[in-house]
Structures are given as C-alpha cells and as structure tokens.
Coordinates of C-alpha atoms in Angstrom, one line a residue:
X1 CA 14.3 26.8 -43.3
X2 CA 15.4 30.1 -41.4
X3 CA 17.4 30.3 -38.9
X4 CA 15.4 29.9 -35.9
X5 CA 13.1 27.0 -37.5
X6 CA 16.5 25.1 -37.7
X7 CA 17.5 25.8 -33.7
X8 CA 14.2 25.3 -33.0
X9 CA 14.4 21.7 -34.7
X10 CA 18.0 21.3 -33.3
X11 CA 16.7 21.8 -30.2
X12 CA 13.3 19.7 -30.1
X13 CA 16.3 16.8 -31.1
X14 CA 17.5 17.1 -28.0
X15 CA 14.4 17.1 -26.1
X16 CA 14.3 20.6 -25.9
X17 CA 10.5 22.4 -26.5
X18 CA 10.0 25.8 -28.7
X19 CA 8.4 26.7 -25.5
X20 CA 11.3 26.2 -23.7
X21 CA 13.7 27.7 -25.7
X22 CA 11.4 31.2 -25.8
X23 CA 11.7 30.9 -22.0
X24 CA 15.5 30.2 -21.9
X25 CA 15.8 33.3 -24.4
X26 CA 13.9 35.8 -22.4
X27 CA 16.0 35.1 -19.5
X28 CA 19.6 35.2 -21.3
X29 CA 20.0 31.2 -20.1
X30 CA 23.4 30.0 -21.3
X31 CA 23.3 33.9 -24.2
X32 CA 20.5 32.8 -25.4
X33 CA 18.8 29.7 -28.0
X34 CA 22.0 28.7 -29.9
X35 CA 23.8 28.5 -26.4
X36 CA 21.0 26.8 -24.8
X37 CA 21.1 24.0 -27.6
X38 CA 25.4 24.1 -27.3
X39 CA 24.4 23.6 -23.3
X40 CA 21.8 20.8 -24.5
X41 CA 24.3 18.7 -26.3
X42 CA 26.5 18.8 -23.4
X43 CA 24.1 18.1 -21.2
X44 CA 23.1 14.6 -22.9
X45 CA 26.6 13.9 -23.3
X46 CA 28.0 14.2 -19.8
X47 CA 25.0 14.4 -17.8
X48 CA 23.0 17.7 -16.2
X49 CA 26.2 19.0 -13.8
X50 CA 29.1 18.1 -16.0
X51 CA 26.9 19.7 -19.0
X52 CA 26.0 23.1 -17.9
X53 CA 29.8 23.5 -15.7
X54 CA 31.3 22.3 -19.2
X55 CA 29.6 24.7 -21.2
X56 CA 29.8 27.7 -18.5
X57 CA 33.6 26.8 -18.5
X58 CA 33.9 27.4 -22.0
X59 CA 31.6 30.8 -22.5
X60 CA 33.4 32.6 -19.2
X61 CA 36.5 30.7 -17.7
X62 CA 36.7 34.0 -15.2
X63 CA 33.4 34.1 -14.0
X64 CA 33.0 33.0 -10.2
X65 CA 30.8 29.7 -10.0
X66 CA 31.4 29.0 -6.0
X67 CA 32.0 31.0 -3.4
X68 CA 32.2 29.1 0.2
X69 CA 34.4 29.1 3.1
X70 CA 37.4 28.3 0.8
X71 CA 36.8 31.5 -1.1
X72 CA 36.4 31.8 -4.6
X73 CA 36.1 29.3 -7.6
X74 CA 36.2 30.2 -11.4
X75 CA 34.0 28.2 -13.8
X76 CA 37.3 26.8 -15.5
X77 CA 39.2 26.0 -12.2
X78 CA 35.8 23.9 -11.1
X79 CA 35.8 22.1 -14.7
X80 CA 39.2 20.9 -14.4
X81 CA 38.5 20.2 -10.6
X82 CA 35.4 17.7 -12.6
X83 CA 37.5 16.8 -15.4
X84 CA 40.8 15.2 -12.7
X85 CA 38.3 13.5 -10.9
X86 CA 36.3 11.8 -12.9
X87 CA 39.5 10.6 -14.8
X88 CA 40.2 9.4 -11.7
X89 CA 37.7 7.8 -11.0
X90 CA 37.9 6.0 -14.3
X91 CA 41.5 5.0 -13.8
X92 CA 40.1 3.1 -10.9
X93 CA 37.6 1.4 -12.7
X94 CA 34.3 3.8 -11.9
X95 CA 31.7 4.5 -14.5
X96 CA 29.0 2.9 -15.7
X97 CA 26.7 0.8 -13.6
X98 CA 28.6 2.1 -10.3
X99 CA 26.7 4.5 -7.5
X100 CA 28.9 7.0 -6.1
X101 CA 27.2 8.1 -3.0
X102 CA 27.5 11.9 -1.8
X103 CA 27.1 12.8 2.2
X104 CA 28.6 16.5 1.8
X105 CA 27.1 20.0 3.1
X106 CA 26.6 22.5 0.3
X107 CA 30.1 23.4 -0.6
X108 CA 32.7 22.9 -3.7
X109 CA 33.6 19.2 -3.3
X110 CA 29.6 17.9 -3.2
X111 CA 29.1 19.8 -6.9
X112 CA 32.6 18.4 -8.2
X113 CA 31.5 15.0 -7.1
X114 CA 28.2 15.2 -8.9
X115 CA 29.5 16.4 -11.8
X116 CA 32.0 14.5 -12.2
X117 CA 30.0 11.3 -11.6
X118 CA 27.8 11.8 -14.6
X119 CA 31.3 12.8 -16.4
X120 CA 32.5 9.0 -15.5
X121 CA 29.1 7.5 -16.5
X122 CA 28.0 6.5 -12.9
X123 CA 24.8 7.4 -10.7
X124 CA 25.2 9.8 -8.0
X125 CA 23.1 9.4 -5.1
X126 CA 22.3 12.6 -2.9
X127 CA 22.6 11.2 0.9
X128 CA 20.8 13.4 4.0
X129 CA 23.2 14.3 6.1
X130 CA 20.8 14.1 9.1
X131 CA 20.5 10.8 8.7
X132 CA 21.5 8.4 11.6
X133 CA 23.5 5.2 11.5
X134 CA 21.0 2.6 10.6
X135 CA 19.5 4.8 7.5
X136 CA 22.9 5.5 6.0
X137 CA 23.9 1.7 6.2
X138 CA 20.4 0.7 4.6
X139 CA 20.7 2.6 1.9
X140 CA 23.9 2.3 0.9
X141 CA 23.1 -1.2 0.5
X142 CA 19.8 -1.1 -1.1
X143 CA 22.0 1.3 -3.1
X144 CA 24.7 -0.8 -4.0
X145 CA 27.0 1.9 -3.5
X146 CA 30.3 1.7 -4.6
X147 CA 32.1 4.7 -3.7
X148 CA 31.2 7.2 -0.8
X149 CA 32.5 11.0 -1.0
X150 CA 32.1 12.3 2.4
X151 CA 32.7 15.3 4.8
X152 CA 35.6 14.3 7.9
X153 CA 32.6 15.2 10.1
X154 CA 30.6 12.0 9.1
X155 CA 33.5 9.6 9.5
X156 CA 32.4 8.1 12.4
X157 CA 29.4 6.9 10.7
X158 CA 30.9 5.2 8.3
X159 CA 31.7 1.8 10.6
X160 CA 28.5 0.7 9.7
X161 CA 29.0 0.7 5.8
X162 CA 30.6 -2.3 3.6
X163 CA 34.1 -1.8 4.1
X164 CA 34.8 -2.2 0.6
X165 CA 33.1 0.8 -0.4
X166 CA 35.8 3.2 -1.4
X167 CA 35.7 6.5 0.6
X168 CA 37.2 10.1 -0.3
X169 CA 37.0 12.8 2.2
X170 CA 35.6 16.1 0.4
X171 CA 35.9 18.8 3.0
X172 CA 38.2 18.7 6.5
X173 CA 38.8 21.5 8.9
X174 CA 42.1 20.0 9.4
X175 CA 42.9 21.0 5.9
X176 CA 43.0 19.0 2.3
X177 CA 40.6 16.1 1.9
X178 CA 41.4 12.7 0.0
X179 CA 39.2 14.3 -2.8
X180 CA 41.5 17.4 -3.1
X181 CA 44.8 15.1 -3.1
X182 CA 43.3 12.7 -5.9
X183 CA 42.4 16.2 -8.2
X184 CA 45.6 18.0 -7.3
X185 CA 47.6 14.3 -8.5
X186 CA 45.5 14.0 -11.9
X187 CA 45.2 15.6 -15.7
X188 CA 42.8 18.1 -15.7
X189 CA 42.6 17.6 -19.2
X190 CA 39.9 17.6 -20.7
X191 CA 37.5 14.1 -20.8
X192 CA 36.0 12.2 -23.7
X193 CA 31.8 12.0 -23.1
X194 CA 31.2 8.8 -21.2
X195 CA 29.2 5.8 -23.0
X196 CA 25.9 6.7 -21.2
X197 CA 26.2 10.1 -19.1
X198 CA 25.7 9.5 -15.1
X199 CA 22.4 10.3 -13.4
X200 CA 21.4 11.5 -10.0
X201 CA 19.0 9.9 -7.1
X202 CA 17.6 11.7 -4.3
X203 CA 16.0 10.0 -1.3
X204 CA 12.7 10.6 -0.2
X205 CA 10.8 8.3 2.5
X206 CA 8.7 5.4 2.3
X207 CA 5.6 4.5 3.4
X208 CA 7.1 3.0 6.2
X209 CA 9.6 5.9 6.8
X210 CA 12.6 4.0 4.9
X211 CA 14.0 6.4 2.1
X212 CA 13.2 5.2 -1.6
X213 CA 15.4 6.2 -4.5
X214 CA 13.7 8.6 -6.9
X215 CA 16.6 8.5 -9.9
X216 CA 16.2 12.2 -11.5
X217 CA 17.8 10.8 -14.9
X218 CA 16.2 14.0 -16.9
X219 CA 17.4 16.5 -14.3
X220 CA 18.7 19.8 -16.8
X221 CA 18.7 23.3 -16.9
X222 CA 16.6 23.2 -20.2
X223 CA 13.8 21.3 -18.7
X224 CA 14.6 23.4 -15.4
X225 CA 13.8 26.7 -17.7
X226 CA 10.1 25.7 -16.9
X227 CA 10.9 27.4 -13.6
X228 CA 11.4 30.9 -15.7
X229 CA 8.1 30.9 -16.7
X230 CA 7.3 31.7 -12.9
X231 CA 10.3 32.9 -11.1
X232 CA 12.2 35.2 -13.2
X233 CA 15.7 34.3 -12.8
X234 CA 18.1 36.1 -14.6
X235 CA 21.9 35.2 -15.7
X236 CA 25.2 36.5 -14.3
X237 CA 23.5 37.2 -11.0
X238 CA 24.4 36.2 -7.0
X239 CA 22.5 33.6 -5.7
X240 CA 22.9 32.7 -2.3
X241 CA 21.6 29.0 -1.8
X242 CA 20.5 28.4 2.1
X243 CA 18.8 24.9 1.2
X244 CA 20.6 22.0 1.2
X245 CA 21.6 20.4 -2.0
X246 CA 20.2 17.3 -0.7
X247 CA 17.1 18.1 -1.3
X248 CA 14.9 18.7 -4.6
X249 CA 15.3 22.5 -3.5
X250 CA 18.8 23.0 -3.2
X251 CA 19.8 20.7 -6.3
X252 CA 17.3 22.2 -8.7
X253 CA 18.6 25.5 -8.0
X254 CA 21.9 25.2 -8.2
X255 CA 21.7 23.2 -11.4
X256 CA 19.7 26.1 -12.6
X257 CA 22.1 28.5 -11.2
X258 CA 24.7 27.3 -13.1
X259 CA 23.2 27.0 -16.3
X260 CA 22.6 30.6 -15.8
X261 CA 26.0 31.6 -15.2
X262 CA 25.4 32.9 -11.7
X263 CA 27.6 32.7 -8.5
X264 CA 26.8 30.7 -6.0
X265 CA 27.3 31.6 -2.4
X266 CA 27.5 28.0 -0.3
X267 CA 27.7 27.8 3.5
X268 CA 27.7 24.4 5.3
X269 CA 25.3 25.1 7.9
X270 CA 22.7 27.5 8.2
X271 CA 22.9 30.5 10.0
X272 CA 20.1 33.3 10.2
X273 CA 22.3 35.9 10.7
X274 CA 25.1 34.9 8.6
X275 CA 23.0 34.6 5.7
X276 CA 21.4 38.0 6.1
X277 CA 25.2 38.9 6.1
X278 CA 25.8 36.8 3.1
X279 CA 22.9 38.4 1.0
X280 CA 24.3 41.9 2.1
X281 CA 28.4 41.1 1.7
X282 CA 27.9 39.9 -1.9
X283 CA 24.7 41.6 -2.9
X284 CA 22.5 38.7 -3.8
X285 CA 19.9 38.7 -5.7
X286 CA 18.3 35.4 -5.3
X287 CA 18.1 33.3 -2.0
X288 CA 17.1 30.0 -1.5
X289 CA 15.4 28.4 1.5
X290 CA 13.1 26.4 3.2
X291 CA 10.3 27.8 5.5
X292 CA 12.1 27.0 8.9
X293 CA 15.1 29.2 7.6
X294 CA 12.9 31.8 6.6
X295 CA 11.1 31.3 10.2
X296 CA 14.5 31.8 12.0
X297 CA 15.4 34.6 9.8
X298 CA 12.2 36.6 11.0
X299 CA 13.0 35.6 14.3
X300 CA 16.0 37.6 14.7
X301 CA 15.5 40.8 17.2
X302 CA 15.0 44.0 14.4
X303 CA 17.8 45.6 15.2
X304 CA 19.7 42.5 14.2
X305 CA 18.3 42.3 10.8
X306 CA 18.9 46.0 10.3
X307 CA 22.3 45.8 10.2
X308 CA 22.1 44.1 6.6
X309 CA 21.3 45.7 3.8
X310 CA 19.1 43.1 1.7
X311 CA 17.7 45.6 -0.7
X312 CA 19.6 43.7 -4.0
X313 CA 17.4 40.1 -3.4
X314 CA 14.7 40.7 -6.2
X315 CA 14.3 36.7 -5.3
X316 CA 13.3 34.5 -1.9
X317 CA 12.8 31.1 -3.2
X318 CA 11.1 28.7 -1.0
X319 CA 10.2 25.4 -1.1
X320 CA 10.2 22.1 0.8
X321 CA 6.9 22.3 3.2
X322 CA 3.7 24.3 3.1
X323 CA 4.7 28.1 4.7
X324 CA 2.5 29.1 6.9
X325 CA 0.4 32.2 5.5
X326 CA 1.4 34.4 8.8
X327 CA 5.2 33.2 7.7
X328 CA 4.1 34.4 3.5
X329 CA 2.8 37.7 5.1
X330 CA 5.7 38.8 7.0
X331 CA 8.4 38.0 4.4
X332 CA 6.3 40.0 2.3
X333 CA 5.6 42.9 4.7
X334 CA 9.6 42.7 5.6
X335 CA 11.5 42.4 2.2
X336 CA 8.7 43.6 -0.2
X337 CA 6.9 41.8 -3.1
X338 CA 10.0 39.3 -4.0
X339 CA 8.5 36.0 -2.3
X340 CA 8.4 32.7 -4.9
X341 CA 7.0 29.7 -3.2
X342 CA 6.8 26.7 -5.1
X343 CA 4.6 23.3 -4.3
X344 CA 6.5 20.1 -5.9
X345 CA 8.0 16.8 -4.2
X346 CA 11.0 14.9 -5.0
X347 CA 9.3 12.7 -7.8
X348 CA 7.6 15.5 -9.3
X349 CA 9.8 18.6 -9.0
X350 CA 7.8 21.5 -10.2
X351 CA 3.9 21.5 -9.5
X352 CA 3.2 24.8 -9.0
X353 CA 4.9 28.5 -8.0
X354 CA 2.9 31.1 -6.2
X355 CA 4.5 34.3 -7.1
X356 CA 4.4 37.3 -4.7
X357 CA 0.9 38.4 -6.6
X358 CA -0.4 35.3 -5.7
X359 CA 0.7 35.4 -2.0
X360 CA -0.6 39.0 -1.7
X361 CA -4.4 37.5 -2.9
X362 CA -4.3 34.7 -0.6
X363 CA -1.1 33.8 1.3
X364 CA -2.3 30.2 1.5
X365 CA -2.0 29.2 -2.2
X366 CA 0.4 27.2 -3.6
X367 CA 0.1 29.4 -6.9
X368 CA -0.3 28.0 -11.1
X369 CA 2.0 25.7 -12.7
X370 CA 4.7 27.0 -14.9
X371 CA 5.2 26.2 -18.4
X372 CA 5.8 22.5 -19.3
X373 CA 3.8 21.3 -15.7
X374 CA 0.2 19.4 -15.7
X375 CA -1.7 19.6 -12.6
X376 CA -5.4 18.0 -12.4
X377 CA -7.4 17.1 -9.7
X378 CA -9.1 13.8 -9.5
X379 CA -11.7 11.5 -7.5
X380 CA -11.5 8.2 -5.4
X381 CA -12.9 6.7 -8.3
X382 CA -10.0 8.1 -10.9
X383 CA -12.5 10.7 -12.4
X384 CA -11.3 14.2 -13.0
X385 CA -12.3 17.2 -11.2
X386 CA -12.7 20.4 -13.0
X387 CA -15.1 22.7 -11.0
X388 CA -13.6 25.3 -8.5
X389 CA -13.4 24.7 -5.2
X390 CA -13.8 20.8 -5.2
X391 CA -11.7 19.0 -3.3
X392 CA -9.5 16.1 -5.0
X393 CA -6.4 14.2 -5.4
X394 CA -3.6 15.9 -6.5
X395 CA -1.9 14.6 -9.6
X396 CA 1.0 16.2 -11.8
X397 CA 3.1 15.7 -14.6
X398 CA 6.5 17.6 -16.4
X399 CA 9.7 16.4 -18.4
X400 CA 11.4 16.6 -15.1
X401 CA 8.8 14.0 -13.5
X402 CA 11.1 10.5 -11.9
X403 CA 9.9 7.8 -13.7
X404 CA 10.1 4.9 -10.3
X405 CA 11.8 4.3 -7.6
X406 CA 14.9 2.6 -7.4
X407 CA 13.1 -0.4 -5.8
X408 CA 10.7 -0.8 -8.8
X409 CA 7.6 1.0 -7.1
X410 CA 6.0 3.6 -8.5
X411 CA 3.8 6.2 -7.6
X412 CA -0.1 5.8 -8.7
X413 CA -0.3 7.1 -12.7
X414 CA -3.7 8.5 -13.6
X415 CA -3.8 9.7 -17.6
X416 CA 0.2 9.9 -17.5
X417 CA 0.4 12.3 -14.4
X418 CA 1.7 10.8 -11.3
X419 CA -0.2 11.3 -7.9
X420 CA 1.6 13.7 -5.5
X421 CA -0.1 12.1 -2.3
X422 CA -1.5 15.5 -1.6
X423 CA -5.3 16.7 -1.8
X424 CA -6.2 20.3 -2.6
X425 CA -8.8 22.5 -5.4
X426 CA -8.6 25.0 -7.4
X427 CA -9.9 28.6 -6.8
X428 CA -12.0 30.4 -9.8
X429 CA -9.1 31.9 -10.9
X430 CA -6.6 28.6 -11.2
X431 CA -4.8 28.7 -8.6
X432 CA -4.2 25.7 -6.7
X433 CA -4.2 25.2 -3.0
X434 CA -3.0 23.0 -0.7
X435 CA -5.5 21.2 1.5
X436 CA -3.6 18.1 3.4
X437 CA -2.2 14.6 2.6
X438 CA -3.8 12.0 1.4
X439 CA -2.3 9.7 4.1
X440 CA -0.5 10.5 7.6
X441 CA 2.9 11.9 6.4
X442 CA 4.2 14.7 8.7
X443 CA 6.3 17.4 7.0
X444 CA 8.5 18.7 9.2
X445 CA 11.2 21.5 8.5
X446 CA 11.2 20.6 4.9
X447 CA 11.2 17.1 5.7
X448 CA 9.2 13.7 5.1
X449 CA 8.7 11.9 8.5
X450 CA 5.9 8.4 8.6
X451 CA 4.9 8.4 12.1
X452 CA 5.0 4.8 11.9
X453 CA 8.4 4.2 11.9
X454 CA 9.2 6.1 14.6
X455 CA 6.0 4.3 16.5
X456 CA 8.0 1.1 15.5
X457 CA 11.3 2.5 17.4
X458 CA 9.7 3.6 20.3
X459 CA 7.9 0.2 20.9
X460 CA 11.4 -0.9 21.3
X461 CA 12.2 0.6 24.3
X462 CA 12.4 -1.8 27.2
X463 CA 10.1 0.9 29.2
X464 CA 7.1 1.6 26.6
X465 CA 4.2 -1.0 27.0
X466 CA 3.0 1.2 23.6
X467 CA 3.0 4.3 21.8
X468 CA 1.0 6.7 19.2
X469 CA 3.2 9.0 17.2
X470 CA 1.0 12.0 15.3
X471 CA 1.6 15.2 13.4
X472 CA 0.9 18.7 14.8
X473 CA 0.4 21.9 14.0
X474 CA 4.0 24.0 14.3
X475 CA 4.5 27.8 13.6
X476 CA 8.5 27.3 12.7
X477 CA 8.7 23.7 10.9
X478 CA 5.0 23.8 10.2
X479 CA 4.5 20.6 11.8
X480 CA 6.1 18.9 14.6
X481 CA 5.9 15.4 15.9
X482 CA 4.1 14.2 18.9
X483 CA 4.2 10.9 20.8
X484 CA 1.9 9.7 23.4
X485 CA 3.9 7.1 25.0
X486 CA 2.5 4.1 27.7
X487 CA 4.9 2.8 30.2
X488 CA 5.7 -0.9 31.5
X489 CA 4.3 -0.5 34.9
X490 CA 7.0 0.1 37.1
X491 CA 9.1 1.4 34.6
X492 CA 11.4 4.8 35.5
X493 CA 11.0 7.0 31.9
X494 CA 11.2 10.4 30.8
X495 CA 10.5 12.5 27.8
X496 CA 14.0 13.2 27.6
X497 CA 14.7 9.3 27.5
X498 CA 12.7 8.7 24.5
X499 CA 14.2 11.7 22.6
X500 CA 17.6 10.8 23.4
X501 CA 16.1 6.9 21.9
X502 CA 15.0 8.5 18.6
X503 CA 17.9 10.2 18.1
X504 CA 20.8 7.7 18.0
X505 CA 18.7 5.4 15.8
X506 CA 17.1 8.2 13.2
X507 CA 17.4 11.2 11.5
X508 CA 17.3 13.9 14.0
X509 CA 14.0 15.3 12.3
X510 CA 12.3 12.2 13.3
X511 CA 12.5 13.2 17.1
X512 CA 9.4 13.8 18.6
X513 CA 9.4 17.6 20.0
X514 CA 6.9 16.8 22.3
X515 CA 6.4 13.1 24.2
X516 CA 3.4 13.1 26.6
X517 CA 2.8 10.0 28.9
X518 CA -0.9 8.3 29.6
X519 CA -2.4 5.8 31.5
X520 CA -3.6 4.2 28.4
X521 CA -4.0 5.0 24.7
X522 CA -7.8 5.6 23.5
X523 CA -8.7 2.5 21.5
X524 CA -12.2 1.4 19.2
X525 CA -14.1 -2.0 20.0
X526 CA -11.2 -3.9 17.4
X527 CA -8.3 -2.3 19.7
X528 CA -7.3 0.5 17.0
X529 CA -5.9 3.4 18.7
X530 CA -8.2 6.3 18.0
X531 CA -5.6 9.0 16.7
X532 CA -8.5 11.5 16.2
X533 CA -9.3 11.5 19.8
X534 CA -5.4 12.5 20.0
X535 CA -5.8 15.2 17.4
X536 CA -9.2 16.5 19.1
X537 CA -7.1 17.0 22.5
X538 CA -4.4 18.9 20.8
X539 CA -6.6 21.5 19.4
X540 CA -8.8 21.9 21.8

C-alpha cells in the first residue's frame, strides 16, 4: 500500500472521507492530508476546539489566532490559556456529564471556554446573548447547567439562575475577569485527552418559541472542509468574523478558521463602520456576517465607506436568513464577485452555498450543495420530487447533521435526511431556491421567532382583550414582526406599551416593530382569527 492509500485509510478511521481529504488538500487545511489526519486525531481526542487550537499550537506557536479589543493572541499563548483552564476545571470536579454554559460576545474568553470544555470532557452550550431573563433561566435548567462563563455585562441576569451554578466572568471593562484569574493561577501544562472529548449545543427555537438544544457532537474542521468545496477558503489568511459565535454562522466559521490557521479579528458588538475599518486595518480577506450587517453596511453614506479600502476581502460569507436579492445585487455591484451565501439551519449546518456565479444568474437562489451534503425535495405524502421547478419539502443530510434535540425530539427523517422545515425546487440547472416555510416561523435578523409565543405574552397584558402576531416583509432583517393588538375596553395602551412588554420578558428580536390596534380581529364561523386577511391588508 502507497503512501496516500495508507492516509487515505488512516483517515477514513477517523471518519475522515477521500473526498474530504482531496478538499482539505487543495486548500492547504492544517499543510495538507497527513496534517489533516494529525488534526483528526486530536480532534476525536479532545473535541472540535481543543483539536484544531491543539494542533495549530503545535505547527505555528507564533502565528496570531485572536485579535480583539485586548490585542493580539498567539496560537500557543491561547492553548495554554485552554490547557489552565480546563485543568481547572477538572481540579474542581468538571468533566464528563457536566454542561458548562457560555453567554460571552465573540472575543478570546468564549473560544477558551469552548475549548477547553471539550478538553475537560464536558458539553458546552452556546447561550444568545439577546435573550431575556425568563429564556436564560429556562434553559439553563432544561440544561442542567453546571457552570456559567459569562461577560460582567450579563451579571444582572444571572439572579434568576440556580445559585449553585458556578459562575466565572470572561470579559470586564473594569479589567481581569474571574476566568483570567483562574488561568493566570493554574499549569498551563499540557493535558492528558479526557475519557470522552466535550461537545457543543447551540439553541435554536421551538415550535412554541422555547429554544431546543441541537448537540453538534460531530462539529470538526474535517467534516467542515465540505464548505471548501464551495467557498474557497484558504489557510494563513485574516478573517474578520462579524456574526456571532452563538449562532451556526459564527461557530462554524471560526472552527473552520482555525483549523486553517487563519487570524481571527473579534469585536463584541457590531459596528458598520468599524468593521469596514477592521477589513481595511488588518487587510481581511474573509468576512463573515449576517444579512442585517450586510444591510447596515450598505447603508452607510458613500463617502463613509470610501474611506476604507476593502479591496483584500476575496470572501463575504453570509448566512443566517434569506438576503434579499436587491441586498445580493448591491454587495455584488459594491465589492465585486466575492459574495458566498449559504442556506443551512442549526440542525443541519450546510444545505447549500450560492457562490457569486450563482448570485449573478439569479440573486434569489440559495445555490448547490457542497461536497458531503444531500438535498432532495419531497411530497406531503413522503414521495420524492425530482422534476425542475416543482415545489416540495425541503429535506437534507451531511456528517455534520445534529442527531435530536436535547429534549429527545427530533426533526421528521425521510430516507436518512432530516426535514429543514423549509419548501423550495430546483431550477434546470440544480440549483436550489428558497420558496417559504413550511409553517409560520418568522426569520428575523438571522433569527428564529414563533409568533405564538409572543401572541402568548401579549395576551398577558392586563390591557389586551386579544392579539395576532404575523411575519412581514422587511428590506433590513428580511422580515419583521407585526402585532394587531385588541384592547379591554376602557383600557389606556400604546404601541410603545406593548414593546416595552415584550422586551423585558423576551429576546429583544421577539419585539414586534410594528403594533397596530383594531376594533376587533377578523375571525371564521369556528372563531379562528383569519391571519390571511391580515397578510392581504399588509400588501395591499
């Protein structure tokens, strides 16, 4: 057996395709097969973030990993960073079977916590931070977290968590955090592979609007290499990551990021402007976002965006809610033909990636899968669809795919490919667009919103006899809430009222933009509020 038939066998040992490894070569991932493989093991022994930092550590010590508003951070200084506290954490009794819960911005501390989680053989779980009291108290104890690694700007929403959940302070503006005194106090030696390597959950919402736990358990740059097939992404490059690691967006990228030996520019909150001064200070060539922060980014005056000099991005990755094609033309027409958009969820990660080709045919597709992803269409009555231009239910299916919910529901499997909850076709050509949900989800800014739940919270009000909450149409965050509110007769109410309601008992993306008031909601014969009616009036 040569040479590469025995890598190539190594690396299918480890889960790894032929496939994938061609990809990973072409794009230099980790120097190339037998690096990828090294990566691999390390990967399955520590987890996806503790792997790739490990093995990045190793190969170039020097190299930047981090850059954010601390300044610099070398691949070795962030693995010791990993390696003191996840000791820590193990002197303390963490690993295995424990949740350590993460409610950080994008900066140093939130990717030291994850990877050193999966270094102490416990499950980190990605919280929102735009979540509101009540959802970060539910969740942490349908969770069962156990430790909570937080920004000082979150503190005081923290009364309404267990009080024996341990907490550690990751980033202050007053200075150190209880995170940075526990790594400065420990060994950054280096740490024996845990038992069973840590895995990570992200959050997605309910059909009632309540976030579900999607474990991402085969998160890894190897099965992330898919993505190269689509987007090339290149090692040793600048990648400034707008998005929010929260999300599927941000943490795919930066896992990927990292397995490529790239530096990653981090800023806690977004900032048109300042990320256009980003791109341009440290000549990126990849930047990551979600339509509304492309949206704002356009929305600058001209003269504003002039003054940066963007010219090195060969990359705008987007992701996280359908763009709107006048949104895909203009980021063309402004930065040139660099414009990735990819279609995937939180349980499915990858679906599809419209490359700038793509967008340039018809700015509305959501482009062709990459390699490793399965995308069919089906029927109501389970039956696949392989004609153009038939509409059907989107299903979809990848090594990177969650396998359940944390609450032991799962999504609807049809020939091993889970439904997305979306309905679209196919052109002649195979590409795949985009036609709707297959139930009332709103999408708004990136994010997942069930009107009923916030339908549920209005009703509360002691001034709302009854309400309607629908999705539409929004140039910036592609859709926008709406709520059509009744009041008790009598009753002294405003929009603002309602707003100010939502907002101090949800996530701040669950506030309705716009609340109208009626006389009475339009009802059928059985007393069903007819939302079309309220759809038809919005358009009209």
């Amino acid at each position: 057996m040569n040479r590469l038939h025995r890598l190539t066998a190594a690396g299918r040992r480890l889960g790894v395709t032929a496939r994938s490894l061609r990809v990973m070569r072409e794009a230099g991932l980790n120097g190339g097969i037998r690096d990828g493989i090294r990566t691999a093991k390390l990967v399955r022994d520590y987890g996806p973030f503790a792997g790739i930092v490990e093995a990045a550590a190793a190969r170039a010590p020097h190299d930047i990993a981090i850059t954010d508003e601390r300044g610099d951070l070398t691949y070795g200084a962030l693995n010791e960073r990993v390696n003191a506290l996840s000791r820590a954490w193990s002197r303390q009794g963490v690993g295995s079977g424990d949740v350590i819960a993460v409610l950080c911005r994008d900066h140093r501390g939130l990717i030291t916590a994850l990877a050193a989680a999966g270094k102490a053989g416990a499950q980190a779980l990605l919280m929102n931070t735009g979540f509101a009291k009540p959802q970060l108290a539910d969740v942490a104890r349908r969770e069962r977290v156990s430790v909570l690694v937080h920004d000082a700007e979150f503190t005081g929403l923290l009364d309404a968590i267990d009080p024996d959940v341990r907490r550690l302070v990751a980033w202050s503006d007053d200075g150190e955090g209880s995170l940075d005194t526990l790594i400065r106090t420990t060994s950054t030696a280096p740490v024996e592979p845990p038992a069973r390597p840590g895995g990570m959950t992200l959050l997605t919402s309910g059909t009632t609007g309540t976030p579900k736990g999607a474990p991402r358990g085969k998160t890894s740059p190897l099965f992330s290499a898919q993505l190269l097939d689509r987007v090339p992404r290149r090692r040793s490059e600048t990648c400034m990551l707008a998005a929010p690691m929260f999300h599927g967006t941000g943490l795919g990228q930066a896992v990927l990021s990292l397995a490529l030996g790239n530096r990653l520019v981090l800023r806690r909150r977004f900032d048109p402007e300042a990320t256009l001064r980003a791109v341009a200070e440290h000549r990126c060539q990849v930047l990551v976002v979600v339509p509304t922060m492309l949206q704002r980014i356009l929305a600058l005056p001209d003269e504003v965006r002039a003054r940066y000099a963007t010219g090195s991005l060969r990359i705008i990755f987007v992701s996280g809610s359908a763009m709107a094609p006048d949104l895909v033309t203009r980021t063309l027409d402004e930065f040139g033909p660099v414009l990735y958009n990819l279609y995937g969820s939180t349980e499915l990660a990858v679906m599809t990636v419209a490359m700038p080709d793509d967008l340039r045919h018809d700015p509305r597709t959501a482009g062709r899968p990459p390699v490793g992803c399965t995308v069919r269409l089906y029927d109501d009555a389970g039956h696949a669809i392989t004609a153009p231009y038939v509409v059907g239910r989107i299903f979809a299916g990848s090594e990177v795919s969650f396998s359940g919910y944390t609450d032991g529901r799962r999504k609807q499997v049809i020939d091993g490919l889970l439904s997305s909850g979306d309905v679209g076709h196919f052109d002649a050509d195979g590409r795949l667009y985009v036609d709707g949900r297959d139930d009332d989800m709103v999408i708004c800014g990136g994010e997942n919103v069930y009107p009923l739940e916030v339908e549920n919270l209005i009703s509360g009000h002691p001034a709302v006899d009854e309400v309607a909450v629908i999705g539409v149409r929004d140039d910036e965050f592609g859709q926008r809430l709406r709520a059509y509110v009744v009041t008790v007769t009598g009753a002294a109410v405003g929009a603002d009222d309602i707003k100010d309601y939502v907002r101090a008992n949800l996530a701040r993306y669950k506030v309705p933009r716009d609340v109208e008031f009626l006389d009475a909601l339009p009802r059928n014969a059985t007393g069903k509020v007819l939302r079309n009616e309220l759809v038809a009036e919005v358009t009209k």
